[in-house]
Short mmCIF file of N, CA and C in Angstrom, two decimals:
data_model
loop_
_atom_site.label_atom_id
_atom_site.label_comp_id
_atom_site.label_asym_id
_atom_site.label_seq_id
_atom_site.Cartn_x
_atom_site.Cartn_y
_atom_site.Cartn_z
N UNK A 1 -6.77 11.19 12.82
CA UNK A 1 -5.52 10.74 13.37
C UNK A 1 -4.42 10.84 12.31
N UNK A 2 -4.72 10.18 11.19
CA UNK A 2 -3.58 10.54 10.24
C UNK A 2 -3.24 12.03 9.96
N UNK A 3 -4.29 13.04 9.71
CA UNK A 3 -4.01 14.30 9.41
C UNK A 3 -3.20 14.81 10.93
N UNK A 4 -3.07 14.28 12.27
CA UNK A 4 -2.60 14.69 12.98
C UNK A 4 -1.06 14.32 12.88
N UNK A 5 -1.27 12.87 12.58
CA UNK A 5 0.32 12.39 12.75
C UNK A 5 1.40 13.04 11.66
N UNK A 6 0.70 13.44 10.57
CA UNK A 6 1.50 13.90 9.05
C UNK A 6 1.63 15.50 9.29
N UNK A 7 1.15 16.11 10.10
CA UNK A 7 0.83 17.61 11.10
C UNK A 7 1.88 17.82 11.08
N UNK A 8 2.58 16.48 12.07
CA UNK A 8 3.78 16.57 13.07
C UNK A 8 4.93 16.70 12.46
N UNK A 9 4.65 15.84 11.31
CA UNK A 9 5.93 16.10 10.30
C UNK A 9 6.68 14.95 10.73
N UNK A 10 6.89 14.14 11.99
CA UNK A 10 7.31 13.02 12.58
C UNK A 10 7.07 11.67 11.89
N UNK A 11 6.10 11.75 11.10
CA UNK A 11 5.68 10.26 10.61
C UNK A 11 5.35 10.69 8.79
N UNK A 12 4.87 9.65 8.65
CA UNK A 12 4.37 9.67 7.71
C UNK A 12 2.92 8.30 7.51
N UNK A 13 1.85 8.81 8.07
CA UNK A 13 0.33 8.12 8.43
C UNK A 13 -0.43 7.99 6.98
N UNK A 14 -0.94 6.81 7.01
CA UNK A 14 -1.95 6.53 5.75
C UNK A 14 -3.02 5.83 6.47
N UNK A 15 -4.29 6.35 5.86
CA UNK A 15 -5.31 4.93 6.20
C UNK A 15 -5.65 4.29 5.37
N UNK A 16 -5.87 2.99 4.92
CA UNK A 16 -6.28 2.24 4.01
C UNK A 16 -6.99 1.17 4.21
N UNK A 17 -8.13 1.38 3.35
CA UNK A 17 -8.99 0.67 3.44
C UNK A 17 -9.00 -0.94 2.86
N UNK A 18 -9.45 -1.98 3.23
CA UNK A 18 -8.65 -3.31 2.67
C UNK A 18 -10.31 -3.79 2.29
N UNK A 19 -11.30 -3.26 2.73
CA UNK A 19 -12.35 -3.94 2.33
C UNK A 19 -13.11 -4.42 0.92
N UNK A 20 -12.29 -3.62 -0.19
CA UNK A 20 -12.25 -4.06 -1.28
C UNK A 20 -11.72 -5.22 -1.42
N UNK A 21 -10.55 -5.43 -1.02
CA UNK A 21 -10.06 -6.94 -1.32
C UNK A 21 -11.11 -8.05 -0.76
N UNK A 22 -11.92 -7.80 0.38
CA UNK A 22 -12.62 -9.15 0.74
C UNK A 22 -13.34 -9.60 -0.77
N UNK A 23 -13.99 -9.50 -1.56
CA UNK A 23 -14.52 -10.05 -2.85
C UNK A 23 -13.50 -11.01 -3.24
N UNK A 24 -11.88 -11.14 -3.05
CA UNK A 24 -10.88 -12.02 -3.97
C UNK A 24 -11.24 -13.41 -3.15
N UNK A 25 -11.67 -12.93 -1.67
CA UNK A 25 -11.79 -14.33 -1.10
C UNK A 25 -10.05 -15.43 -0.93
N UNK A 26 -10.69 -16.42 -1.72
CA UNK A 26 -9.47 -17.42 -1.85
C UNK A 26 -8.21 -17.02 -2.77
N UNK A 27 -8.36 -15.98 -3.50
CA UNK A 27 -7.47 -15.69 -4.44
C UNK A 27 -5.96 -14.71 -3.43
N UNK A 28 -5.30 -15.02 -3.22
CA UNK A 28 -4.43 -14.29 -2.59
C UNK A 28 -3.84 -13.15 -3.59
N UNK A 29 -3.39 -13.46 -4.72
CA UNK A 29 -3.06 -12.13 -5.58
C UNK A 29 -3.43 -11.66 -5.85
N UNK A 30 -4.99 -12.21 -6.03
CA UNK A 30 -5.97 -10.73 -6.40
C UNK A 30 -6.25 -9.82 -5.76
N UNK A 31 -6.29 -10.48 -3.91
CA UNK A 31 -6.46 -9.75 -2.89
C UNK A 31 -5.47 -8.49 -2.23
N UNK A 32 -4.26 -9.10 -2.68
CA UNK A 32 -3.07 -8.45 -2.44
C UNK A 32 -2.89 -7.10 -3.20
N UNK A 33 -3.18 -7.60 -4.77
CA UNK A 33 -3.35 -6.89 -5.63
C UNK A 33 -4.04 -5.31 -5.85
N UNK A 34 -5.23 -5.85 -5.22
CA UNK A 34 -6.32 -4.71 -4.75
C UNK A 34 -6.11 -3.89 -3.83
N UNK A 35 -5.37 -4.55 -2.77
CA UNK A 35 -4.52 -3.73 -1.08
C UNK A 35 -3.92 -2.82 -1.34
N UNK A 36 -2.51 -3.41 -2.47
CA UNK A 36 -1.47 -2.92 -2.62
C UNK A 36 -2.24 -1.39 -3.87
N UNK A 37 -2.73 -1.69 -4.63
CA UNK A 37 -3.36 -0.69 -5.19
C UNK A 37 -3.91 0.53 -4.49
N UNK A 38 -4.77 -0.42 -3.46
CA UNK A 38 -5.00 1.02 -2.20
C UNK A 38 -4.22 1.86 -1.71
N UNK A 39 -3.21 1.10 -1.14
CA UNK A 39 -1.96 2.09 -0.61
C UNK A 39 -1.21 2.84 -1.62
N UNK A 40 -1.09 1.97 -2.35
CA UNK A 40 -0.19 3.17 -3.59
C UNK A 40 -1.30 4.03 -3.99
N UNK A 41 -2.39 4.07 -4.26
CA UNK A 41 -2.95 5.34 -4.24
C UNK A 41 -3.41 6.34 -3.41
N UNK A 42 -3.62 5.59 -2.00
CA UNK A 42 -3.47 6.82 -0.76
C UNK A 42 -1.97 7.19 -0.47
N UNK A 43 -1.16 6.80 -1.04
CA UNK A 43 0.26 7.65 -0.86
C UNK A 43 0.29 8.85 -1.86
N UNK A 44 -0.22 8.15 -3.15
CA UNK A 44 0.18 9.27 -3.71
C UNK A 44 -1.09 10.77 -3.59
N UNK A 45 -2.37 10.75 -3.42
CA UNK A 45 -3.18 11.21 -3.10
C UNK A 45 -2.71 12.13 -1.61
N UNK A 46 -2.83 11.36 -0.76
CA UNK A 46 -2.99 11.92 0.74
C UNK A 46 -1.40 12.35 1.06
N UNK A 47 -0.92 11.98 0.59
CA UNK A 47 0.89 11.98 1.33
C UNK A 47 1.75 12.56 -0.24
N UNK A 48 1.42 12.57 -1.33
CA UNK A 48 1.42 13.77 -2.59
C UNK A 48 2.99 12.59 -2.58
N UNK A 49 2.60 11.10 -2.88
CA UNK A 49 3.78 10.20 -2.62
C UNK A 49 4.00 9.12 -3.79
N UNK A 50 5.13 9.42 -5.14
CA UNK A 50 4.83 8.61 -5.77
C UNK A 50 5.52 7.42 -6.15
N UNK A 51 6.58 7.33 -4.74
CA UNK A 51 7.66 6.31 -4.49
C UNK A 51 6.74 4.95 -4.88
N UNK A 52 6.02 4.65 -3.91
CA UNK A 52 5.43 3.27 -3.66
C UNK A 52 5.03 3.02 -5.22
N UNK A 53 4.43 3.71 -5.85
CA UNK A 53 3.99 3.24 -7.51
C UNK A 53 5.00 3.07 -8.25
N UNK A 54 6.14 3.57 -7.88
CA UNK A 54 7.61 3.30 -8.83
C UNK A 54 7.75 1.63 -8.16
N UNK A 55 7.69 1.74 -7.15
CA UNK A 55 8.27 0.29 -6.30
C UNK A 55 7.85 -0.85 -6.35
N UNK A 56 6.27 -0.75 -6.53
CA UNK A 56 5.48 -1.97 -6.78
C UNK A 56 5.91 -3.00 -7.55
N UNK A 57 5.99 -2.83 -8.90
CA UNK A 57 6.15 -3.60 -9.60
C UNK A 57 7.60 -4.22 -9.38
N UNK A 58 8.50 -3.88 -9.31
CA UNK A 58 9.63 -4.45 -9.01
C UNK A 58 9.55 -5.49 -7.59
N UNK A 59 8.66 -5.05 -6.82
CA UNK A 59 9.18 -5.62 -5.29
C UNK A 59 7.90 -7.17 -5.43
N UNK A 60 6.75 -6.81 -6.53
CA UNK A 60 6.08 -8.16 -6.83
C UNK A 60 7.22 -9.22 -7.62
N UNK A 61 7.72 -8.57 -8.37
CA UNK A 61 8.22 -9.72 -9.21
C UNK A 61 9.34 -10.54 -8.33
N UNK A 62 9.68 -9.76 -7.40
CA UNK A 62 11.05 -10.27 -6.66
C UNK A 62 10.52 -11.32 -5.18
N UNK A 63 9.21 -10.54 -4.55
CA UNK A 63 8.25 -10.51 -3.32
C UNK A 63 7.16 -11.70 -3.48
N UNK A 64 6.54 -11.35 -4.60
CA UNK A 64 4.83 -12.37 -5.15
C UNK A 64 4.32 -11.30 -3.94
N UNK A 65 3.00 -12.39 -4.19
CA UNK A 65 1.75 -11.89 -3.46
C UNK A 65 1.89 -11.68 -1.60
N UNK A 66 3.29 -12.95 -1.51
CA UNK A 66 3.09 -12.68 0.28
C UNK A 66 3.83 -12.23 0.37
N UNK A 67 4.73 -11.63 0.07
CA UNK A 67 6.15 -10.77 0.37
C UNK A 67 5.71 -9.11 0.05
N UNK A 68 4.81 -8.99 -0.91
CA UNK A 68 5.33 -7.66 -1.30
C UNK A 68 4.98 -6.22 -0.54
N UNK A 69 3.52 -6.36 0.24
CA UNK A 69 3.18 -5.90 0.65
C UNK A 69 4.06 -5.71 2.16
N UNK A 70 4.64 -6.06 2.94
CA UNK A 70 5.68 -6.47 3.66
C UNK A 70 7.11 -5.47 3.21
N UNK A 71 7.41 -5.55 2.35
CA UNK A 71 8.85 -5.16 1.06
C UNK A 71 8.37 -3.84 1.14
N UNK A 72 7.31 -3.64 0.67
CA UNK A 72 6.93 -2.37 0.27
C UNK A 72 6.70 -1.40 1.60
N UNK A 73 6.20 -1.34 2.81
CA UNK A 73 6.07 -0.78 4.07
C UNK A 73 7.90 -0.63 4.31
N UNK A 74 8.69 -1.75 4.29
CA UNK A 74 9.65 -1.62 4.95
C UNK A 74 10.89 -0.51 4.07
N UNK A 75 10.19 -0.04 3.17
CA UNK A 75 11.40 0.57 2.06
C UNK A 75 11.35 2.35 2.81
#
């Protein structure tokens, strides 16, 4: 499905996997941490995308753990 939607040239599709983060459990930044790592590396990998790794760090310090991931989709 993603290789179809990124085909189209219409979107721009990632899949990401979050099941690494289940290990943080109760830790929310670690969990976040690990997410947000996922996606910035299936962007830049699958989608040849190296916005989101410029962005990260700025949009945590401003975002934290429940904002950023949120910040970061909407840019």
């Amino acid at each position: 499905m993603m290789d179809a939607l990124n085909q189209s040239r219409a979107y721009s599709a990632l899949y990401m996997g979050v099941e690494s983060a289940q290990s943080a459990r109760n830790d929310v930044a670690c969990g976040m941490t690990t997410m947000l790592g996922s996606l910035v590396d299936g962007a830049a990998l699958h989608l040849n995308d190296e916005r989101l790794a410029a962005w990260r760090s700025g949009l945590w310090a401003k975002h934290g753990p429940d904002g950023t991931l949120k910040a970061l989709l909407s840019q």
